[in-house]
mmCIF file with all atom_site columns, C-alpha atoms in Angstrom:
data_model
loop_
_atom_site.group_PDB
_atom_site.id
_atom_site.type_symbol
_atom_site.label_atom_id
_atom_site.label_alt_id
_atom_site.label_comp_id
_atom_site.label_asym_id
_atom_site.label_entity_id
_atom_site.label_seq_id
_atom_site.pdbx_PDB_ins_code
_atom_site.Cartn_x
_atom_site.Cartn_y
_atom_site.Cartn_z
_atom_site.occupancy
_atom_site.B_iso_or_equiv
_atom_site.pdbx_formal_charge
_atom_site.auth_seq_id
_atom_site.auth_comp_id
_atom_site.auth_asym_id
_atom_site.auth_atom_id
_atom_site.pdbx_PDB_model_num
ATOM 1   C CA . PHE I 1 1   ? -8.432  7.308   0.451   1.00 76.00 ? 1   PHE I CA 1
ATOM 2   C CA . HIS I 1 2   ? -5.286  5.681   -0.880  1.00 87.00 ? 2   HIS I CA 1
ATOM 3   C CA . ALA I 1 3   ? -6.919  2.357   -1.479  1.00 93.00 ? 3   ALA I CA 1
ATOM 4   C CA . ILE I 1 4   ? -9.309  3.570   -4.238  1.00 93.00 ? 4   ILE I CA 1
ATOM 5   C CA . GLN I 1 5   ? -6.582  5.395   -6.198  1.00 94.00 ? 5   GLN I CA 1
ATOM 6   C CA . HIS I 1 6   ? -4.473  4.075   -8.808  1.00 94.00 ? 6   HIS I CA 1
ATOM 7   C CA . TRP I 1 7   ? -1.586  1.720   -7.563  1.00 96.00 ? 7   TRP I CA 1
ATOM 8   C CA . GLN I 1 8   ? 1.558   3.521   -7.310  1.00 95.00 ? 8   GLN I CA 1
ATOM 9   C CA . LEU I 1 9   ? -0.703  5.946   -4.948  1.00 96.00 ? 9   LEU I CA 1
ATOM 10  C CA . PHE I 1 10  ? -1.659  2.742   -2.838  1.00 96.00 ? 10  PHE I CA 1
ATOM 11  C CA . GLN I 1 11  ? 1.732   1.122   -2.741  1.00 96.00 ? 11  GLN I CA 1
ATOM 12  C CA . LYS I 1 12  ? 3.116   4.742   -1.626  1.00 95.00 ? 12  LYS I CA 1
ATOM 13  C CA . TRP I 1 13  ? 0.517   5.296   1.271   1.00 96.00 ? 13  TRP I CA 1
ATOM 14  C CA . SER I 1 14  ? 0.844   1.707   2.318   1.00 96.00 ? 14  SER I CA 1
ATOM 15  C CA . GLU I 1 15  ? 4.394   1.783   2.526   1.00 95.00 ? 15  GLU I CA 1
ATOM 16  C CA . ARG I 1 16  ? 4.600   5.138   4.301   1.00 95.00 ? 16  ARG I CA 1
ATOM 17  C CA . TYR I 1 17  ? 2.064   4.140   6.879   1.00 96.00 ? 17  TYR I CA 1
ATOM 18  C CA . PHE I 1 18  ? 4.041   0.559   7.429   1.00 96.00 ? 18  PHE I CA 1
ATOM 19  C CA . LEU I 1 19  ? 7.310   2.421   8.128   1.00 95.00 ? 19  LEU I CA 1
ATOM 20  C CA . GLU I 1 20  ? 5.383   4.678   10.871  1.00 94.00 ? 20  GLU I CA 1
ATOM 21  C CA . LEU I 1 21  ? 4.256   1.566   12.456  1.00 96.00 ? 21  LEU I CA 1
ATOM 22  C CA . TYR I 1 22  ? 7.237   -0.531  12.030  1.00 94.00 ? 22  TYR I CA 1
ATOM 23  C CA . THR I 1 23  ? 9.298   2.548   13.469  1.00 93.00 ? 23  THR I CA 1
ATOM 24  C CA . ALA I 1 24  ? 6.736   2.737   16.532  1.00 95.00 ? 24  ALA I CA 1
ATOM 25  C CA . PHE I 1 25  ? 7.468   -1.237  16.722  1.00 94.00 ? 25  PHE I CA 1
ATOM 26  C CA . LYS I 1 26  ? 11.281  -0.807  16.591  1.00 93.00 ? 26  LYS I CA 1
ATOM 27  C CA . SER I 1 27  ? 11.452  1.781   19.143  1.00 93.00 ? 27  SER I CA 1
ATOM 28  C CA . GLY I 1 28  ? 9.425   -0.035  21.484  1.00 95.00 ? 28  GLY I CA 1
ATOM 29  C CA . ARG I 1 29  ? 6.056   1.548   21.281  1.00 96.00 ? 29  ARG I CA 1
ATOM 30  C CA . LEU I 1 30  ? 4.085   -0.833  19.306  1.00 95.00 ? 30  LEU I CA 1
ATOM 31  C CA . PRO I 1 31  ? 3.871   -4.341  20.752  1.00 96.00 ? 31  PRO I CA 1
ATOM 32  C CA . GLN I 1 32  ? 3.617   -6.512  17.612  1.00 96.00 ? 32  GLN I CA 1
ATOM 33  C CA . ASP I 1 33  ? 5.920   -6.215  14.407  1.00 96.00 ? 33  ASP I CA 1
ATOM 34  C CA . PRO I 1 34  ? 3.853   -5.168  11.673  1.00 97.00 ? 34  PRO I CA 1
ATOM 35  C CA . SER I 1 35  ? 5.619   -7.225  9.314   1.00 96.00 ? 35  SER I CA 1
ATOM 36  C CA . LEU I 1 36  ? 3.831   -10.110 10.580  1.00 96.00 ? 36  LEU I CA 1
ATOM 37  C CA . TYR I 1 37  ? 0.605   -9.057  9.679   1.00 97.00 ? 37  TYR I CA 1
ATOM 38  C CA . TRP I 1 38  ? 0.834   -6.242  6.934   1.00 97.00 ? 38  TRP I CA 1
ATOM 39  C CA . TYR I 1 39  ? 0.233   -8.221  3.952   1.00 97.00 ? 39  TYR I CA 1
ATOM 40  C CA . LYS I 1 40  ? -2.886  -9.965  5.316   1.00 97.00 ? 40  LYS I CA 1
ATOM 41  C CA . SER I 1 41  ? -4.188  -6.941  7.142   1.00 97.00 ? 41  SER I CA 1
ATOM 42  C CA . GLU I 1 42  ? -4.131  -5.156  3.570   1.00 97.00 ? 42  GLU I CA 1
ATOM 43  C CA . LEU I 1 43  ? -6.060  -7.942  1.873   1.00 97.00 ? 43  LEU I CA 1
ATOM 44  C CA . MET I 1 44  ? -8.870  -7.795  4.947   1.00 98.00 ? 44  MET I CA 1
ATOM 45  C CA . PHE I 1 45  ? -8.993  -4.206  4.815   1.00 97.00 ? 45  PHE I CA 1
ATOM 46  C CA . LEU I 1 46  ? -9.461  -4.326  0.709   1.00 98.00 ? 46  LEU I CA 1
ATOM 47  C CA . ASP I 1 47  ? -11.997 -7.536  0.723   1.00 98.00 ? 47  ASP I CA 1
ATOM 48  C CA . GLU I 1 48  ? -14.090 -6.390  3.924   1.00 98.00 ? 48  GLU I CA 1
ATOM 49  C CA . TYR I 1 49  ? -14.308 -2.524  3.890   1.00 97.00 ? 49  TYR I CA 1
ATOM 50  C CA . VAL I 1 50  ? -13.086 -0.834  0.815   1.00 97.00 ? 50  VAL I CA 1
ATOM 51  C CA . ILE I 1 51  ? -14.461 -3.260  -2.159  1.00 97.00 ? 51  ILE I CA 1
ATOM 52  C CA . PRO I 1 52  ? -17.732 -3.344  -0.242  1.00 98.00 ? 52  PRO I CA 1
ATOM 53  C CA . LEU I 1 53  ? -17.875 0.134   0.350   1.00 96.00 ? 53  LEU I CA 1
ATOM 54  C CA . CYS I 1 54  ? -17.071 0.786   -3.270  1.00 96.00 ? 54  CYS I CA 1
ATOM 55  C CA . LYS I 1 55  ? -19.967 -1.322  -4.570  1.00 96.00 ? 55  LYS I CA 1
ATOM 56  C CA . LYS I 1 56  ? -22.491 0.799   -2.205  1.00 96.00 ? 56  LYS I CA 1
ATOM 57  C CA . MET I 1 57  ? -21.308 3.693   -3.615  1.00 95.00 ? 57  MET I CA 1
ATOM 58  C CA . GLN I 1 58  ? -21.806 2.423   -6.949  1.00 94.00 ? 58  GLN I CA 1
ATOM 59  C CA . LYS I 1 59  ? -25.037 0.961   -6.124  1.00 95.00 ? 59  LYS I CA 1
ATOM 60  C CA . THR I 1 60  ? -26.592 4.102   -4.398  1.00 95.00 ? 60  THR I CA 1
ATOM 61  C CA . GLY I 1 61  ? -25.049 6.346   -7.291  1.00 93.00 ? 61  GLY I CA 1
ATOM 62  C CA . VAL I 1 62  ? -23.502 8.909   -4.502  1.00 85.00 ? 62  VAL I CA 1
ATOM 63  C CA . PHE I 1 63  ? -20.624 9.687   -6.592  1.00 91.00 ? 63  PHE I CA 1
ATOM 64  C CA . GLY I 1 64  ? -22.001 8.941   -10.105 1.00 92.00 ? 64  GLY I CA 1
ATOM 65  C CA . PRO I 1 65  ? -19.702 7.179   -12.842 1.00 92.00 ? 65  PRO I CA 1
ATOM 66  C CA . THR I 1 66  ? -16.573 8.247   -10.301 1.00 94.00 ? 66  THR I CA 1
ATOM 67  C CA . ALA I 1 67  ? -17.738 5.243   -7.945  1.00 94.00 ? 67  ALA I CA 1
ATOM 68  C CA . ASP I 1 68  ? -17.087 2.716   -10.815 1.00 95.00 ? 68  ASP I CA 1
ATOM 69  C CA . GLU I 1 69  ? -13.586 4.072   -11.126 1.00 95.00 ? 69  GLU I CA 1
ATOM 70  C CA . PHE I 1 70  ? -13.459 3.750   -7.312  1.00 96.00 ? 70  PHE I CA 1
ATOM 71  C CA . LEU I 1 71  ? -14.324 -0.132  -7.500  1.00 96.00 ? 71  LEU I CA 1
ATOM 72  C CA . ALA I 1 72  ? -11.734 -0.735  -10.479 1.00 97.00 ? 72  ALA I CA 1
ATOM 73  C CA . PHE I 1 73  ? -9.070  0.894   -8.479  1.00 97.00 ? 73  PHE I CA 1
ATOM 74  C CA . ALA I 1 74  ? -9.711  -1.258  -5.637  1.00 98.00 ? 74  ALA I CA 1
ATOM 75  C CA . THR I 1 75  ? -10.304 -4.393  -7.276  1.00 98.00 ? 75  THR I CA 1
ATOM 76  C CA . THR I 1 76  ? -7.087  -3.795  -9.234  1.00 97.00 ? 76  THR I CA 1
ATOM 77  C CA . ASN I 1 77  ? -5.094  -2.545  -6.064  1.00 98.00 ? 77  ASN I CA 1
ATOM 78  C CA . ARG I 1 78  ? -6.467  -5.932  -4.311  1.00 98.00 ? 78  ARG I CA 1
ATOM 79  C CA . ASP I 1 79  ? -5.304  -7.972  -7.210  1.00 98.00 ? 79  ASP I CA 1
ATOM 80  C CA . LEU I 1 80  ? -1.964  -6.113  -7.322  1.00 97.00 ? 80  LEU I CA 1
ATOM 81  C CA . TRP I 1 81  ? -1.437  -6.615  -3.332  1.00 97.00 ? 81  TRP I CA 1
ATOM 82  C CA . SER I 1 82  ? -2.224  -10.370 -3.545  1.00 97.00 ? 82  SER I CA 1
ATOM 83  C CA . ALA I 1 83  ? 0.464   -10.832 -6.291  1.00 97.00 ? 83  ALA I CA 1
ATOM 84  C CA . LYS I 1 84  ? 2.967   -8.569  -5.115  1.00 97.00 ? 84  LYS I CA 1
ATOM 85  C CA . GLY I 1 85  ? 2.653   -7.440  -1.302  1.00 96.00 ? 85  GLY I CA 1
ATOM 86  C CA . ALA I 1 86  ? 4.397   -10.053 0.302   1.00 96.00 ? 86  ALA I CA 1
ATOM 87  C CA . ALA I 1 87  ? 7.453   -8.944  -1.683  1.00 96.00 ? 87  ALA I CA 1
ATOM 88  C CA . LEU I 1 88  ? 6.526   -5.441  -0.891  1.00 97.00 ? 88  LEU I CA 1
ATOM 89  C CA . VAL I 1 89  ? 6.166   -5.755  2.651   1.00 97.00 ? 89  VAL I CA 1
ATOM 90  C CA . GLN I 1 90  ? 9.896   -7.517  2.925   1.00 95.00 ? 90  GLN I CA 1
ATOM 91  C CA . SER I 1 91  ? 11.187  -4.415  0.791   1.00 95.00 ? 91  SER I CA 1
ATOM 92  C CA . PHE I 1 92  ? 9.748   -2.031  3.388   1.00 95.00 ? 92  PHE I CA 1
ATOM 93  C CA . VAL I 1 93  ? 11.486  -3.869  6.177   1.00 95.00 ? 93  VAL I CA 1
ATOM 94  C CA . ASN I 1 94  ? 14.655  -3.779  3.913   1.00 94.00 ? 94  ASN I CA 1
ATOM 95  C CA . LYS I 1 95  ? 14.423  0.073   2.988   1.00 92.00 ? 95  LYS I CA 1
ATOM 96  C CA . TYR I 1 96  ? 13.964  0.564   7.029   1.00 91.00 ? 96  TYR I CA 1
ATOM 97  C CA . HIS I 1 97  ? 17.049  -1.381  7.458   1.00 89.00 ? 97  HIS I CA 1
ATOM 98  C CA . GLY I 1 98  ? 18.983  0.420   4.758   1.00 87.00 ? 98  GLY I CA 1
ATOM 99  C CA . LYS I 1 99  ? 18.932  -2.319  2.773   1.00 70.00 ? 99  LYS I CA 1
ATOM 100 C CA . VAL I 1 100 ? 17.749  -0.813  -0.448  1.00 52.00 ? 100 VAL I CA 1
ATOM 101 C CA . ASN I 1 101 ? 19.053  -2.942  -3.626  1.00 53.00 ? 101 ASN I CA 1
ATOM 102 C CA . GLU I 1 102 ? 21.202  -1.304  -5.919  1.00 46.00 ? 102 GLU I CA 1
ATOM 103 C CA . LYS I 1 103 ? 18.928  -2.026  -9.005  1.00 50.00 ? 103 LYS I CA 1
ATOM 104 C CA . SER I 1 104 ? 16.430  -0.367  -6.959  1.00 55.00 ? 104 SER I CA 1
ATOM 105 C CA . ARG I 1 105 ? 18.267  2.636   -6.365  1.00 53.00 ? 105 ARG I CA 1
ATOM 106 C CA . ALA I 1 106 ? 19.655  3.023   -10.016 1.00 52.00 ? 106 ALA I CA 1
ATOM 107 C CA . ASP I 1 107 ? 15.704  2.649   -10.934 1.00 57.00 ? 107 ASP I CA 1
ATOM 108 C CA . GLN I 1 108 ? 14.804  5.583   -8.795  1.00 56.00 ? 108 GLN I CA 1
ATOM 109 C CA . ILE I 1 109 ? 17.676  7.714   -9.801  1.00 52.00 ? 109 ILE I CA 1
ATOM 110 C CA . SER I 1 110 ? 16.931  7.427   -13.461 1.00 54.00 ? 110 SER I CA 1
ATOM 111 C CA . GLN I 1 111 ? 13.213  7.770   -12.892 1.00 57.00 ? 111 GLN I CA 1
ATOM 112 C CA . ARG I 1 112 ? 13.814  11.060  -11.180 1.00 54.00 ? 112 ARG I CA 1
ATOM 113 C CA . LEU I 1 113 ? 16.078  12.185  -13.883 1.00 57.00 ? 113 LEU I CA 1
ATOM 114 C CA . SER I 1 114 ? 13.393  11.307  -16.560 1.00 59.00 ? 114 SER I CA 1
ATOM 115 C CA . LEU I 1 115 ? 10.867  13.027  -14.471 1.00 55.00 ? 115 LEU I CA 1
ATOM 116 C CA . SER I 1 116 ? 12.997  16.286  -14.527 1.00 53.00 ? 116 SER I CA 1
ATOM 117 C CA . ALA I 1 117 ? 13.781  16.344  -18.193 1.00 50.00 ? 117 ALA I CA 1
#
C-alpha cells in the first residue's frame, strides 16, 4: 500500500499507475484523460480514505506503533503531494511523451552511479 510508505515509494507507484492509465487513454481504452484529474484524485484518496484508515488503525491499536508510522507517512505524502503533485503530473505526461528534461536525466544517471559505487 504505497500511500502509507515514504514519499519516494508513494511518488513511484503514483507515477506508474498514472502512466498505465494515461497509456490506456492514449490508446482509446480509457474515455477521460487522467492528467485532468490525477492531482485532485490523489489528494481525495489520501484525505478521504488513507488518512482516516490510518487514524482508525491507530485508534484500534491493530498494528501497534506501526500505525503511528503509517499515519505519519500518509500525512507527509498528502502535504508533499499538495505542494508538488501538480508539477509531478505534468512531469508524468512529459515522460510519457519522451520529454524528460536533460537535468532530470543527468540527475538520474548520477544517482544510479552513486548507488552502484
